[in-house]
């Protein structure tokens, strides 16, 4: 990831306001912006951030689990959170992809967490030699998951085993920022999106990719399977487009010029096969009906910095959540005239990972660069409809 470090140093001394609309808040290099403008606590020096740290959470001083207000909180010293995903099988089990040194340098750690009455506990952890940026659970084995990393590889892990990975897939030539396991039962496929501007399709039982999708003209930040249509997935990119693909054809089906800024995240509505949402560096979320993509069907405004991740609720057809570089998580009901339901401000750094539980209609997990992972029940999801 040497090129990322060079980019970070080149822009380290620019003001936050001058960078917020550019693409630089969208990559690991943006940690320098965060370091220089952190709201709470002493500002770490470049030397401190670049210095090699001790490998593994235990070596970094251990983990402390505690309740923080209504949230169950696990602190992970030396690990900055990038993605969190609830298990589709085991209630309360959570996977979190993390990186050392904000993802600029150092290793990564996959954390498997369980909830108990006292908070969160570490069930298993796996180290990788580069930062981990995303994680997805298998849809046919409760112990298996896939991560992706800054060295261009994907890793297959088994939580029933203390060591791993089981397999490594290394074909992307730059950072892999997104990975997703297909949800339709007729297939077992994984899709990955990379900074090399390609999307790759994988069968986890095969040691090489099945095919490569080209067409994006910039970094790919997000890839997500349709939960409705077998073999159909979406991708979001720094080229400002949302694209819809079909595995039966390596060509793109639909191109949506969704924002006038880099798009960092997209998600598919669980209740409507034609509805997707995008989140971008322009601080907005936009909904798209694939039957007519000339205008968004909704636009949600309120974040003050780039939207890092968006997720539709699996229980409510018109509710979604978003997290941002403004340190907040926001909950929305796009069917209401005043769509913002709640703003959660319990992180002190970029909030990158977000998921809504498939087991509980009220439970949410998130993670941030402040070295904490949280599971909580926002008020807006616990109140009667």
mmCIF file of C-alpha atoms in Angstrom:
data_model
loop_
_atom_site.group_PDB
_atom_site.id
_atom_site.type_symbol
_atom_site.label_atom_id
_atom_site.label_comp_id
_atom_site.label_asym_id
_atom_site.label_seq_id
_atom_site.Cartn_x
_atom_site.Cartn_y
_atom_site.Cartn_z
ATOM 1 C CA UNK A 1 0.000 0.000 0.000
ATOM 2 C CA UNK A 2 2.928 2.313 -0.548
ATOM 3 C CA UNK A 3 1.013 4.473 -3.005
ATOM 4 C CA UNK A 4 -1.636 5.122 -0.376
ATOM 5 C CA UNK A 5 0.962 6.335 2.060
ATOM 6 C CA UNK A 6 2.407 8.697 -0.521
ATOM 7 C CA UNK A 7 -1.029 10.070 -1.266
ATOM 8 C CA UNK A 8 -1.676 10.579 2.440
ATOM 9 C CA UNK A 9 1.524 12.504 2.980
ATOM 10 C CA UNK A 10 0.868 14.677 -0.042
ATOM 11 C CA UNK A 11 -2.432 15.912 1.346
ATOM 12 C CA UNK A 12 -1.760 15.753 5.063
ATOM 13 C CA UNK A 13 -1.433 19.483 5.549
ATOM 14 C CA UNK A 14 -4.563 20.547 3.676
ATOM 15 C CA UNK A 15 -7.533 21.736 5.701
ATOM 16 C CA UNK A 16 -10.483 19.436 6.322
ATOM 17 C CA UNK A 17 -12.825 21.745 4.444
ATOM 18 C CA UNK A 18 -10.650 21.704 1.330
ATOM 19 C CA UNK A 19 -10.600 17.913 1.234
ATOM 20 C CA UNK A 20 -14.134 16.947 2.293
ATOM 21 C CA UNK A 21 -15.519 17.143 -1.242
ATOM 22 C CA UNK A 22 -12.595 15.450 -2.921
ATOM 23 C CA UNK A 23 -11.989 11.754 -3.180
ATOM 24 C CA UNK A 24 -9.361 11.734 -0.476
ATOM 25 C CA UNK A 25 -11.801 11.341 2.388
ATOM 26 C CA UNK A 26 -12.868 8.105 0.765
ATOM 27 C CA UNK A 27 -9.673 6.113 1.155
ATOM 28 C CA UNK A 28 -7.454 4.954 3.965
ATOM 29 C CA UNK A 29 -5.235 7.951 3.302
ATOM 30 C CA UNK A 30 -7.936 10.183 4.787
ATOM 31 C CA UNK A 31 -6.763 9.170 8.258
ATOM 32 C CA UNK A 32 -4.364 12.091 8.071
ATOM 33 C CA UNK A 33 -7.302 14.466 7.791
ATOM 34 C CA UNK A 34 -8.884 12.758 10.772
ATOM 35 C CA UNK A 35 -5.668 12.914 12.795
ATOM 36 C CA UNK A 36 -5.191 16.602 12.148
ATOM 37 C CA UNK A 37 -8.784 17.526 13.001
ATOM 38 C CA UNK A 38 -9.772 15.051 15.718
ATOM 39 C CA UNK A 39 -12.350 16.569 18.049
ATOM 40 C CA UNK A 40 -11.400 14.711 21.195
ATOM 41 C CA UNK A 41 -8.122 13.937 22.868
ATOM 42 C CA UNK A 42 -4.522 14.650 21.912
ATOM 43 C CA UNK A 43 -3.642 14.576 18.258
ATOM 44 C CA UNK A 44 -1.254 11.730 17.450
ATOM 45 C CA UNK A 45 1.847 12.716 15.534
ATOM 46 C CA UNK A 46 2.747 11.326 12.127
ATOM 47 C CA UNK A 47 5.593 9.475 13.762
ATOM 48 C CA UNK A 48 3.244 7.839 16.232
ATOM 49 C CA UNK A 49 0.837 6.753 13.517
ATOM 50 C CA UNK A 50 3.554 5.472 11.207
ATOM 51 C CA UNK A 51 5.443 3.642 13.950
ATOM 52 C CA UNK A 52 5.061 -0.140 13.851
ATOM 53 C CA UNK A 53 2.631 -1.380 16.472
ATOM 54 C CA UNK A 54 2.425 -4.687 18.258
ATOM 55 C CA UNK A 55 0.509 -7.328 16.386
ATOM 56 C CA UNK A 56 -2.810 -8.592 17.700
ATOM 57 C CA UNK A 57 -5.313 -7.067 20.146
ATOM 58 C CA UNK A 58 -3.947 -8.920 23.142
ATOM 59 C CA UNK A 59 -0.439 -7.587 22.512
ATOM 60 C CA UNK A 60 -1.846 -4.089 22.201
ATOM 61 C CA UNK A 61 -3.084 -4.148 25.759
ATOM 62 C CA UNK A 62 -6.039 -6.492 25.553
ATOM 63 C CA UNK A 63 -9.706 -5.767 25.010
ATOM 64 C CA UNK A 64 -12.122 -4.246 27.459
ATOM 65 C CA UNK A 65 -15.838 -4.972 27.157
ATOM 66 C CA UNK A 66 -18.299 -2.645 28.845
ATOM 67 C CA UNK A 67 -21.731 -1.143 28.528
ATOM 68 C CA UNK A 68 -21.552 2.416 27.230
ATOM 69 C CA UNK A 69 -24.982 3.872 27.971
ATOM 70 C CA UNK A 70 -27.397 1.644 26.063
ATOM 71 C CA UNK A 71 -24.591 0.217 23.919
ATOM 72 C CA UNK A 72 -22.502 -2.878 24.422
ATOM 73 C CA UNK A 73 -18.978 -1.717 23.648
ATOM 74 C CA UNK A 74 -15.742 -3.549 22.933
ATOM 75 C CA UNK A 75 -12.548 -1.545 22.749
ATOM 76 C CA UNK A 76 -9.868 -2.923 20.436
ATOM 77 C CA UNK A 77 -6.586 -1.079 21.054
ATOM 78 C CA UNK A 78 -4.567 -0.517 17.916
ATOM 79 C CA UNK A 79 -7.312 -1.687 15.541
ATOM 80 C CA UNK A 80 -9.483 0.703 13.531
ATOM 81 C CA UNK A 81 -12.861 -0.631 12.429
ATOM 82 C CA UNK A 82 -13.815 -0.797 8.752
ATOM 83 C CA UNK A 83 -16.777 -3.195 8.525
ATOM 84 C CA UNK A 84 -19.180 -5.042 10.814
ATOM 85 C CA UNK A 85 -21.639 -7.774 9.888
ATOM 86 C CA UNK A 86 -24.037 -9.823 12.011
ATOM 87 C CA UNK A 87 -24.103 -13.571 11.506
ATOM 88 C CA UNK A 88 -27.182 -14.668 9.520
ATOM 89 C CA UNK A 89 -27.286 -17.806 11.676
ATOM 90 C CA UNK A 90 -26.249 -17.124 15.274
ATOM 91 C CA UNK A 91 -28.065 -14.383 17.225
ATOM 92 C CA UNK A 92 -25.634 -11.895 18.691
ATOM 93 C CA UNK A 93 -22.575 -13.061 16.783
ATOM 94 C CA UNK A 94 -20.762 -10.288 14.947
ATOM 95 C CA UNK A 95 -17.766 -10.177 12.607
ATOM 96 C CA UNK A 96 -15.647 -7.041 12.383
ATOM 97 C CA UNK A 97 -12.898 -6.263 9.857
ATOM 98 C CA UNK A 98 -10.195 -3.970 11.233
ATOM 99 C CA UNK A 99 -6.879 -2.444 10.223
ATOM 100 C CA UNK A 100 -3.794 -1.244 12.049
ATOM 101 C CA UNK A 101 -2.621 2.365 11.597
ATOM 102 C CA UNK A 102 -5.929 3.450 10.042
ATOM 103 C CA UNK A 103 -5.386 1.083 7.110
ATOM 104 C CA UNK A 104 -2.356 2.957 5.771
ATOM 105 C CA UNK A 105 0.205 0.434 6.985
ATOM 106 C CA UNK A 106 0.495 -2.607 9.213
ATOM 107 C CA UNK A 107 -1.686 -5.669 9.533
ATOM 108 C CA UNK A 108 -5.391 -6.363 9.867
ATOM 109 C CA UNK A 109 -7.467 -8.407 12.294
ATOM 110 C CA UNK A 110 -10.773 -10.198 11.834
ATOM 111 C CA UNK A 111 -12.690 -10.200 15.110
ATOM 112 C CA UNK A 112 -15.542 -12.578 15.912
ATOM 113 C CA UNK A 113 -17.626 -11.312 18.827
ATOM 114 C CA UNK A 114 -20.478 -12.719 20.903
ATOM 115 C CA UNK A 115 -22.912 -10.906 23.168
ATOM 116 C CA UNK A 116 -23.571 -11.904 26.739
ATOM 117 C CA UNK A 117 -25.271 -10.301 29.727
ATOM 118 C CA UNK A 118 -22.222 -8.239 30.638
ATOM 119 C CA UNK A 119 -21.499 -6.924 27.161
ATOM 120 C CA UNK A 120 -19.379 -8.171 24.269
ATOM 121 C CA UNK A 121 -16.740 -10.870 24.417
ATOM 122 C CA UNK A 122 -14.126 -11.923 21.923
ATOM 123 C CA UNK A 123 -14.835 -15.401 20.560
ATOM 124 C CA UNK A 124 -12.052 -15.597 17.988
ATOM 125 C CA UNK A 125 -9.545 -13.355 16.230
ATOM 126 C CA UNK A 126 -7.487 -13.875 13.085
ATOM 127 C CA UNK A 127 -4.586 -11.711 11.930
ATOM 128 C CA UNK A 128 -3.732 -10.928 8.322
ATOM 129 C CA UNK A 129 -0.628 -9.192 7.010
ATOM 130 C CA UNK A 130 -2.514 -6.201 5.587
ATOM 131 C CA UNK A 131 -5.524 -4.139 6.614
ATOM 132 C CA UNK A 132 -8.943 -5.803 6.325
ATOM 133 C CA UNK A 133 -11.590 -3.562 4.760
ATOM 134 C CA UNK A 134 -14.759 -5.674 4.507
ATOM 135 C CA UNK A 135 -16.287 -8.943 5.698
ATOM 136 C CA UNK A 136 -19.192 -11.161 4.624
ATOM 137 C CA UNK A 137 -20.675 -14.321 6.155
ATOM 138 C CA UNK A 138 -21.315 -17.481 4.203
ATOM 139 C CA UNK A 139 -24.941 -18.169 3.372
ATOM 140 C CA UNK A 140 -24.552 -21.943 3.689
ATOM 141 C CA UNK A 141 -22.166 -22.492 6.613
ATOM 142 C CA UNK A 142 -22.499 -20.719 9.956
ATOM 143 C CA UNK A 143 -18.741 -20.893 10.617
ATOM 144 C CA UNK A 144 -17.410 -19.557 7.321
ATOM 145 C CA UNK A 145 -16.760 -15.991 6.202
ATOM 146 C CA UNK A 146 -14.712 -14.021 3.698
ATOM 147 C CA UNK A 147 -12.657 -10.859 4.178
ATOM 148 C CA UNK A 148 -10.799 -8.621 1.752
ATOM 149 C CA UNK A 149 -7.669 -6.575 2.247
ATOM 150 C CA UNK A 150 -5.252 -3.917 1.133
ATOM 151 C CA UNK A 151 -2.887 -6.387 -0.534
ATOM 152 C CA UNK A 152 -5.459 -7.225 -3.213
ATOM 153 C CA UNK A 153 -6.485 -10.572 -1.721
ATOM 154 C CA UNK A 154 -9.600 -12.235 -0.306
ATOM 155 C CA UNK A 155 -9.367 -14.644 2.641
ATOM 156 C CA UNK A 156 -11.684 -17.543 3.536
ATOM 157 C CA UNK A 157 -11.950 -18.206 7.290
ATOM 158 C CA UNK A 158 -13.576 -20.877 9.486
ATOM 159 C CA UNK A 159 -14.508 -19.723 12.998
ATOM 160 C CA UNK A 160 -14.558 -23.330 14.176
ATOM 161 C CA UNK A 161 -10.792 -23.406 13.683
ATOM 162 C CA UNK A 162 -8.289 -21.433 15.728
ATOM 163 C CA UNK A 163 -5.985 -20.732 12.792
ATOM 164 C CA UNK A 164 -6.486 -19.719 9.205
ATOM 165 C CA UNK A 165 -7.212 -18.707 6.599
ATOM 166 C CA UNK A 166 -8.493 -21.797 4.836
ATOM 167 C CA UNK A 167 -7.822 -20.258 1.451
ATOM 168 C CA UNK A 168 -6.491 -17.030 -0.072
ATOM 169 C CA UNK A 169 -7.612 -15.643 -3.421
ATOM 170 C CA UNK A 170 -5.111 -13.211 -4.906
ATOM 171 C CA UNK A 171 -5.975 -11.751 -8.306
ATOM 172 C CA UNK A 172 -6.836 -8.096 -7.753
ATOM 173 C CA UNK A 173 -3.849 -5.812 -8.330
ATOM 174 C CA UNK A 174 -4.847 -3.140 -5.788
ATOM 175 C CA UNK A 175 -6.803 -2.830 -2.542
ATOM 176 C CA UNK A 176 -10.041 -4.820 -2.311
ATOM 177 C CA UNK A 177 -12.574 -2.628 -0.536
ATOM 178 C CA UNK A 178 -15.779 -4.658 -0.755
ATOM 179 C CA UNK A 179 -16.870 -8.277 -0.626
ATOM 180 C CA UNK A 180 -20.356 -9.831 -0.497
ATOM 181 C CA UNK A 181 -21.745 -13.376 -0.425
ATOM 182 C CA UNK A 182 -24.806 -14.040 -2.597
ATOM 183 C CA UNK A 183 -28.094 -14.396 -0.715
ATOM 184 C CA UNK A 184 -30.188 -16.353 -3.197
ATOM 185 C CA UNK A 185 -30.222 -20.060 -2.456
ATOM 186 C CA UNK A 186 -29.564 -21.328 -5.960
ATOM 187 C CA UNK A 187 -25.959 -20.144 -5.940
ATOM 188 C CA UNK A 188 -22.928 -19.810 -3.693
ATOM 189 C CA UNK A 189 -21.011 -16.907 -5.145
ATOM 190 C CA UNK A 190 -18.874 -14.073 -3.772
ATOM 191 C CA UNK A 191 -18.372 -10.731 -5.490
ATOM 192 C CA UNK A 192 -15.449 -8.396 -4.776
ATOM 193 C CA UNK A 193 -14.786 -4.779 -5.755
ATOM 194 C CA UNK A 194 -11.305 -3.289 -5.951
ATOM 195 C CA UNK A 195 -9.351 -0.090 -6.421
ATOM 196 C CA UNK A 196 -8.059 -1.709 -9.634
ATOM 197 C CA UNK A 197 -11.464 -0.731 -11.121
ATOM 198 C CA UNK A 198 -12.631 -4.334 -11.558
ATOM 199 C CA UNK A 199 -15.257 -6.541 -9.967
ATOM 200 C CA UNK A 200 -14.476 -10.246 -9.679
ATOM 201 C CA UNK A 201 -16.817 -13.190 -9.234
ATOM 202 C CA UNK A 202 -15.749 -16.146 -7.085
ATOM 203 C CA UNK A 203 -16.989 -19.594 -6.160
ATOM 204 C CA UNK A 204 -15.374 -20.183 -2.727
ATOM 205 C CA UNK A 205 -14.808 -23.849 -3.614
ATOM 206 C CA UNK A 206 -12.702 -22.834 -6.633
ATOM 207 C CA UNK A 207 -9.228 -21.412 -6.225
ATOM 208 C CA UNK A 208 -9.548 -18.743 -8.901
ATOM 209 C CA UNK A 209 -12.121 -16.173 -10.005
ATOM 210 C CA UNK A 210 -14.886 -17.219 -12.368
ATOM 211 C CA UNK A 211 -14.916 -13.958 -14.313
ATOM 212 C CA UNK A 212 -13.971 -10.279 -14.174
ATOM 213 C CA UNK A 213 -16.324 -7.326 -14.772
ATOM 214 C CA UNK A 214 -14.877 -4.155 -16.266
ATOM 215 C CA UNK A 215 -16.469 -0.797 -17.004
ATOM 216 C CA UNK A 216 -15.970 1.432 -13.974
ATOM 217 C CA UNK A 217 -13.534 4.255 -14.625
ATOM 218 C CA UNK A 218 -12.331 4.711 -11.048
ATOM 219 C CA UNK A 219 -11.948 2.963 -7.706
ATOM 220 C CA UNK A 220 -14.769 0.568 -6.752
ATOM 221 C CA UNK A 221 -15.862 1.033 -3.159
ATOM 222 C CA UNK A 222 -18.973 -1.120 -2.818
ATOM 223 C CA UNK A 223 -20.408 -4.327 -4.297
ATOM 224 C CA UNK A 224 -23.705 -5.828 -3.156
ATOM 225 C CA UNK A 225 -25.818 -8.760 -4.353
ATOM 226 C CA UNK A 226 -29.499 -8.372 -5.051
ATOM 227 C CA UNK A 227 -31.447 -10.283 -2.373
ATOM 228 C CA UNK A 228 -34.178 -10.877 -4.968
ATOM 229 C CA UNK A 229 -32.667 -11.629 -8.374
ATOM 230 C CA UNK A 230 -30.220 -14.554 -8.713
ATOM 231 C CA UNK A 231 -26.929 -13.572 -10.317
ATOM 232 C CA UNK A 232 -27.557 -9.835 -10.110
ATOM 233 C CA UNK A 233 -25.352 -7.398 -8.179
ATOM 234 C CA UNK A 234 -24.689 -3.658 -7.902
ATOM 235 C CA UNK A 235 -21.442 -1.721 -7.629
ATOM 236 C CA UNK A 236 -20.617 1.849 -6.611
ATOM 237 C CA UNK A 237 -17.512 3.740 -7.623
ATOM 238 C CA UNK A 238 -15.411 6.847 -7.491
ATOM 239 C CA UNK A 239 -16.512 7.448 -11.086
ATOM 240 C CA UNK A 240 -19.809 8.719 -9.587
ATOM 241 C CA UNK A 241 -21.901 5.868 -10.985
ATOM 242 C CA UNK A 242 -24.010 3.041 -9.621
ATOM 243 C CA UNK A 243 -23.945 0.024 -11.941
ATOM 244 C CA UNK A 244 -26.119 -3.075 -12.131
ATOM 245 C CA UNK A 245 -24.592 -6.310 -13.452
ATOM 246 C CA UNK A 246 -25.710 -9.835 -14.358
ATOM 247 C CA UNK A 247 -23.289 -12.748 -13.943
ATOM 248 C CA UNK A 248 -24.648 -14.286 -17.146
ATOM 249 C CA UNK A 249 -23.061 -11.396 -19.033
ATOM 250 C CA UNK A 250 -19.807 -9.604 -18.257
ATOM 251 C CA UNK A 251 -21.304 -6.369 -19.601
ATOM 252 C CA UNK A 252 -23.117 -3.854 -17.438
ATOM 253 C CA UNK A 253 -26.928 -3.840 -17.546
ATOM 254 C CA UNK A 254 -27.677 -0.391 -16.109
ATOM 255 C CA UNK A 255 -25.463 2.639 -15.473
ATOM 256 C CA UNK A 256 -26.832 5.255 -13.075
ATOM 257 C CA UNK A 257 -25.000 8.624 -12.834
ATOM 258 C CA UNK A 258 -26.104 8.756 -9.218
ATOM 259 C CA UNK A 259 -24.058 11.632 -7.695
ATOM 260 C CA UNK A 260 -21.683 14.410 -8.695
ATOM 261 C CA UNK A 261 -19.173 12.932 -6.252
ATOM 262 C CA UNK A 262 -17.523 9.629 -5.423
ATOM 263 C CA UNK A 263 -20.020 6.984 -4.290
ATOM 264 C CA UNK A 264 -18.763 5.010 -1.303
ATOM 265 C CA UNK A 265 -21.649 2.658 -0.595
ATOM 266 C CA UNK A 266 -24.811 1.127 -1.989
ATOM 267 C CA UNK A 267 -27.434 -1.297 -0.728
ATOM 268 C CA UNK A 268 -30.449 -3.134 -2.072
ATOM 269 C CA UNK A 269 -33.870 -2.802 -0.438
ATOM 270 C CA UNK A 270 -35.007 -6.100 1.083
ATOM 271 C CA UNK A 271 -38.649 -5.424 0.141
ATOM 272 C CA UNK A 272 -38.372 -3.995 -3.373
ATOM 273 C CA UNK A 273 -36.242 -5.586 -6.090
ATOM 274 C CA UNK A 274 -36.102 -2.297 -8.022
ATOM 275 C CA UNK A 275 -34.978 -0.028 -5.166
ATOM 276 C CA UNK A 276 -31.365 0.746 -4.193
ATOM 277 C CA UNK A 277 -29.746 3.456 -2.098
ATOM 278 C CA UNK A 278 -26.373 5.149 -2.601
ATOM 279 C CA UNK A 279 -24.230 7.181 -0.194
ATOM 280 C CA UNK A 280 -21.543 9.558 -1.418
ATOM 281 C CA UNK A 281 -18.846 12.090 -0.646
ATOM 282 C CA UNK A 282 -21.412 14.856 -1.263
ATOM 283 C CA UNK A 283 -22.900 13.878 2.145
ATOM 284 C CA UNK A 284 -26.207 12.712 0.627
ATOM 285 C CA UNK A 285 -28.095 9.450 0.304
ATOM 286 C CA UNK A 286 -30.198 8.871 -2.801
ATOM 287 C CA UNK A 287 -32.769 6.216 -3.626
ATOM 288 C CA UNK A 288 -32.982 4.773 -7.130
ATOM 289 C CA UNK A 289 -35.816 2.926 -8.840
ATOM 290 C CA UNK A 290 -34.218 0.805 -11.548
ATOM 291 C CA UNK A 291 -37.302 1.137 -13.750
ATOM 292 C CA UNK A 292 -36.583 4.869 -14.144
ATOM 293 C CA UNK A 293 -33.155 6.155 -13.108
ATOM 294 C CA UNK A 294 -33.392 9.679 -14.506
ATOM 295 C CA UNK A 295 -34.106 11.122 -11.045
ATOM 296 C CA UNK A 296 -33.720 9.736 -7.512
ATOM 297 C CA UNK A 297 -36.961 8.699 -5.829
ATOM 298 C CA UNK A 298 -35.683 10.193 -2.566
ATOM 299 C CA UNK A 299 -32.733 12.205 -1.293
ATOM 300 C CA UNK A 300 -31.702 12.251 2.370
ATOM 301 C CA UNK A 301 -29.637 15.187 3.649
ATOM 302 C CA UNK A 302 -28.127 15.737 7.073
ATOM 303 C CA UNK A 303 -24.654 14.239 7.178
ATOM 304 C CA UNK A 304 -21.913 16.858 7.207
ATOM 305 C CA UNK A 305 -19.130 14.687 5.747
ATOM 306 C CA UNK A 306 -18.928 11.771 3.345
ATOM 307 C CA UNK A 307 -21.399 8.919 3.810
ATOM 308 C CA UNK A 308 -19.292 5.809 4.343
ATOM 309 C CA UNK A 309 -21.898 3.020 4.461
ATOM 310 C CA UNK A 310 -25.643 2.583 3.945
ATOM 311 C CA UNK A 311 -27.878 -0.329 4.978
ATOM 312 C CA UNK A 312 -31.582 -0.987 4.464
ATOM 313 C CA UNK A 313 -33.508 -2.474 7.373
ATOM 314 C CA UNK A 314 -34.362 -6.167 7.028
ATOM 315 C CA UNK A 315 -37.550 -5.577 9.058
ATOM 316 C CA UNK A 316 -38.955 -2.237 7.824
ATOM 317 C CA UNK A 317 -39.525 -1.549 4.131
ATOM 318 C CA UNK A 318 -38.840 2.202 4.291
ATOM 319 C CA UNK A 319 -36.190 2.433 7.039
ATOM 320 C CA UNK A 320 -32.458 2.583 6.416
ATOM 321 C CA UNK A 321 -29.305 3.540 8.307
ATOM 322 C CA UNK A 322 -26.122 5.350 7.322
ATOM 323 C CA UNK A 323 -22.769 6.078 8.917
ATOM 324 C CA UNK A 324 -20.346 8.804 8.030
ATOM 325 C CA UNK A 325 -16.992 10.481 8.395
ATOM 326 C CA UNK A 326 -18.906 13.034 10.519
ATOM 327 C CA UNK A 327 -18.684 10.381 13.310
ATOM 328 C CA UNK A 328 -22.475 9.785 13.363
ATOM 329 C CA UNK A 329 -24.914 7.013 12.546
ATOM 330 C CA UNK A 330 -28.279 8.213 11.268
ATOM 331 C CA UNK A 331 -31.578 6.410 10.883
ATOM 332 C CA UNK A 332 -34.092 7.416 8.224
ATOM 333 C CA UNK A 333 -37.630 6.655 7.080
ATOM 334 C CA UNK A 334 -37.670 7.809 3.474
ATOM 335 C CA UNK A 335 -41.478 7.554 3.286
ATOM 336 C CA UNK A 336 -41.952 10.395 5.792
ATOM 337 C CA UNK A 337 -41.923 14.150 5.073
ATOM 338 C CA UNK A 338 -39.316 14.543 7.831
ATOM 339 C CA UNK A 339 -37.242 11.429 7.150
ATOM 340 C CA UNK A 340 -34.488 11.714 9.794
ATOM 341 C CA UNK A 341 -35.558 9.525 12.711
ATOM 342 C CA UNK A 342 -32.483 9.629 14.936
ATOM 343 C CA UNK A 343 -28.824 10.625 15.025
ATOM 344 C CA UNK A 344 -26.451 8.526 17.156
ATOM 345 C CA UNK A 345 -23.240 10.230 18.229
ATOM 346 C CA UNK A 346 -21.253 7.696 20.218
ATOM 347 C CA UNK A 347 -18.026 7.593 18.203
ATOM 348 C CA UNK A 348 -15.130 10.047 18.207
ATOM 349 C CA UNK A 349 -13.700 9.117 14.814
ATOM 350 C CA UNK A 350 -14.748 8.151 11.290
ATOM 351 C CA UNK A 351 -17.587 5.616 11.517
ATOM 352 C CA UNK A 352 -17.035 3.068 8.757
ATOM 353 C CA UNK A 353 -18.826 -0.177 9.613
ATOM 354 C CA UNK A 354 -22.584 -0.607 10.043
ATOM 355 C CA UNK A 355 -25.085 -3.463 10.059
ATOM 356 C CA UNK A 356 -28.654 -4.147 11.142
ATOM 357 C CA UNK A 357 -29.376 -7.504 12.739
ATOM 358 C CA UNK A 358 -31.268 -10.162 10.804
ATOM 359 C CA UNK A 359 -32.377 -11.716 14.123
ATOM 360 C CA UNK A 360 -33.581 -8.673 16.082
ATOM 361 C CA UNK A 361 -35.666 -5.827 14.596
ATOM 362 C CA UNK A 362 -34.049 -3.306 16.956
ATOM 363 C CA UNK A 363 -30.377 -4.255 17.096
ATOM 364 C CA UNK A 364 -27.617 -2.387 15.262
ATOM 365 C CA UNK A 365 -23.820 -2.787 15.182
ATOM 366 C CA UNK A 366 -21.190 -0.295 14.112
ATOM 367 C CA UNK A 367 -17.450 0.246 14.292
ATOM 368 C CA UNK A 368 -15.165 3.220 13.864
ATOM 369 C CA UNK A 369 -11.586 4.380 13.704
ATOM 370 C CA UNK A 370 -11.795 5.200 17.443
ATOM 371 C CA UNK A 371 -10.969 1.519 18.171
ATOM 372 C CA UNK A 372 -14.467 0.635 19.403
ATOM 373 C CA UNK A 373 -17.195 -1.741 18.241
ATOM 374 C CA UNK A 374 -20.738 -1.167 19.497
ATOM 375 C CA UNK A 375 -24.010 -3.095 19.498
ATOM 376 C CA UNK A 376 -27.084 -1.139 20.553
ATOM 377 C CA UNK A 377 -30.813 -0.572 20.112
ATOM 378 C CA UNK A 378 -31.544 2.917 18.765
ATOM 379 C CA UNK A 379 -34.656 4.533 20.178
ATOM 380 C CA UNK A 380 -36.297 4.895 16.777
ATOM 381 C CA UNK A 381 -36.280 1.112 16.266
ATOM 382 C CA UNK A 382 -37.583 0.277 19.731
ATOM 383 C CA UNK A 383 -40.612 2.589 19.661
ATOM 384 C CA UNK A 384 -43.950 1.226 18.366
ATOM 385 C CA UNK A 385 -44.532 1.923 14.694
#
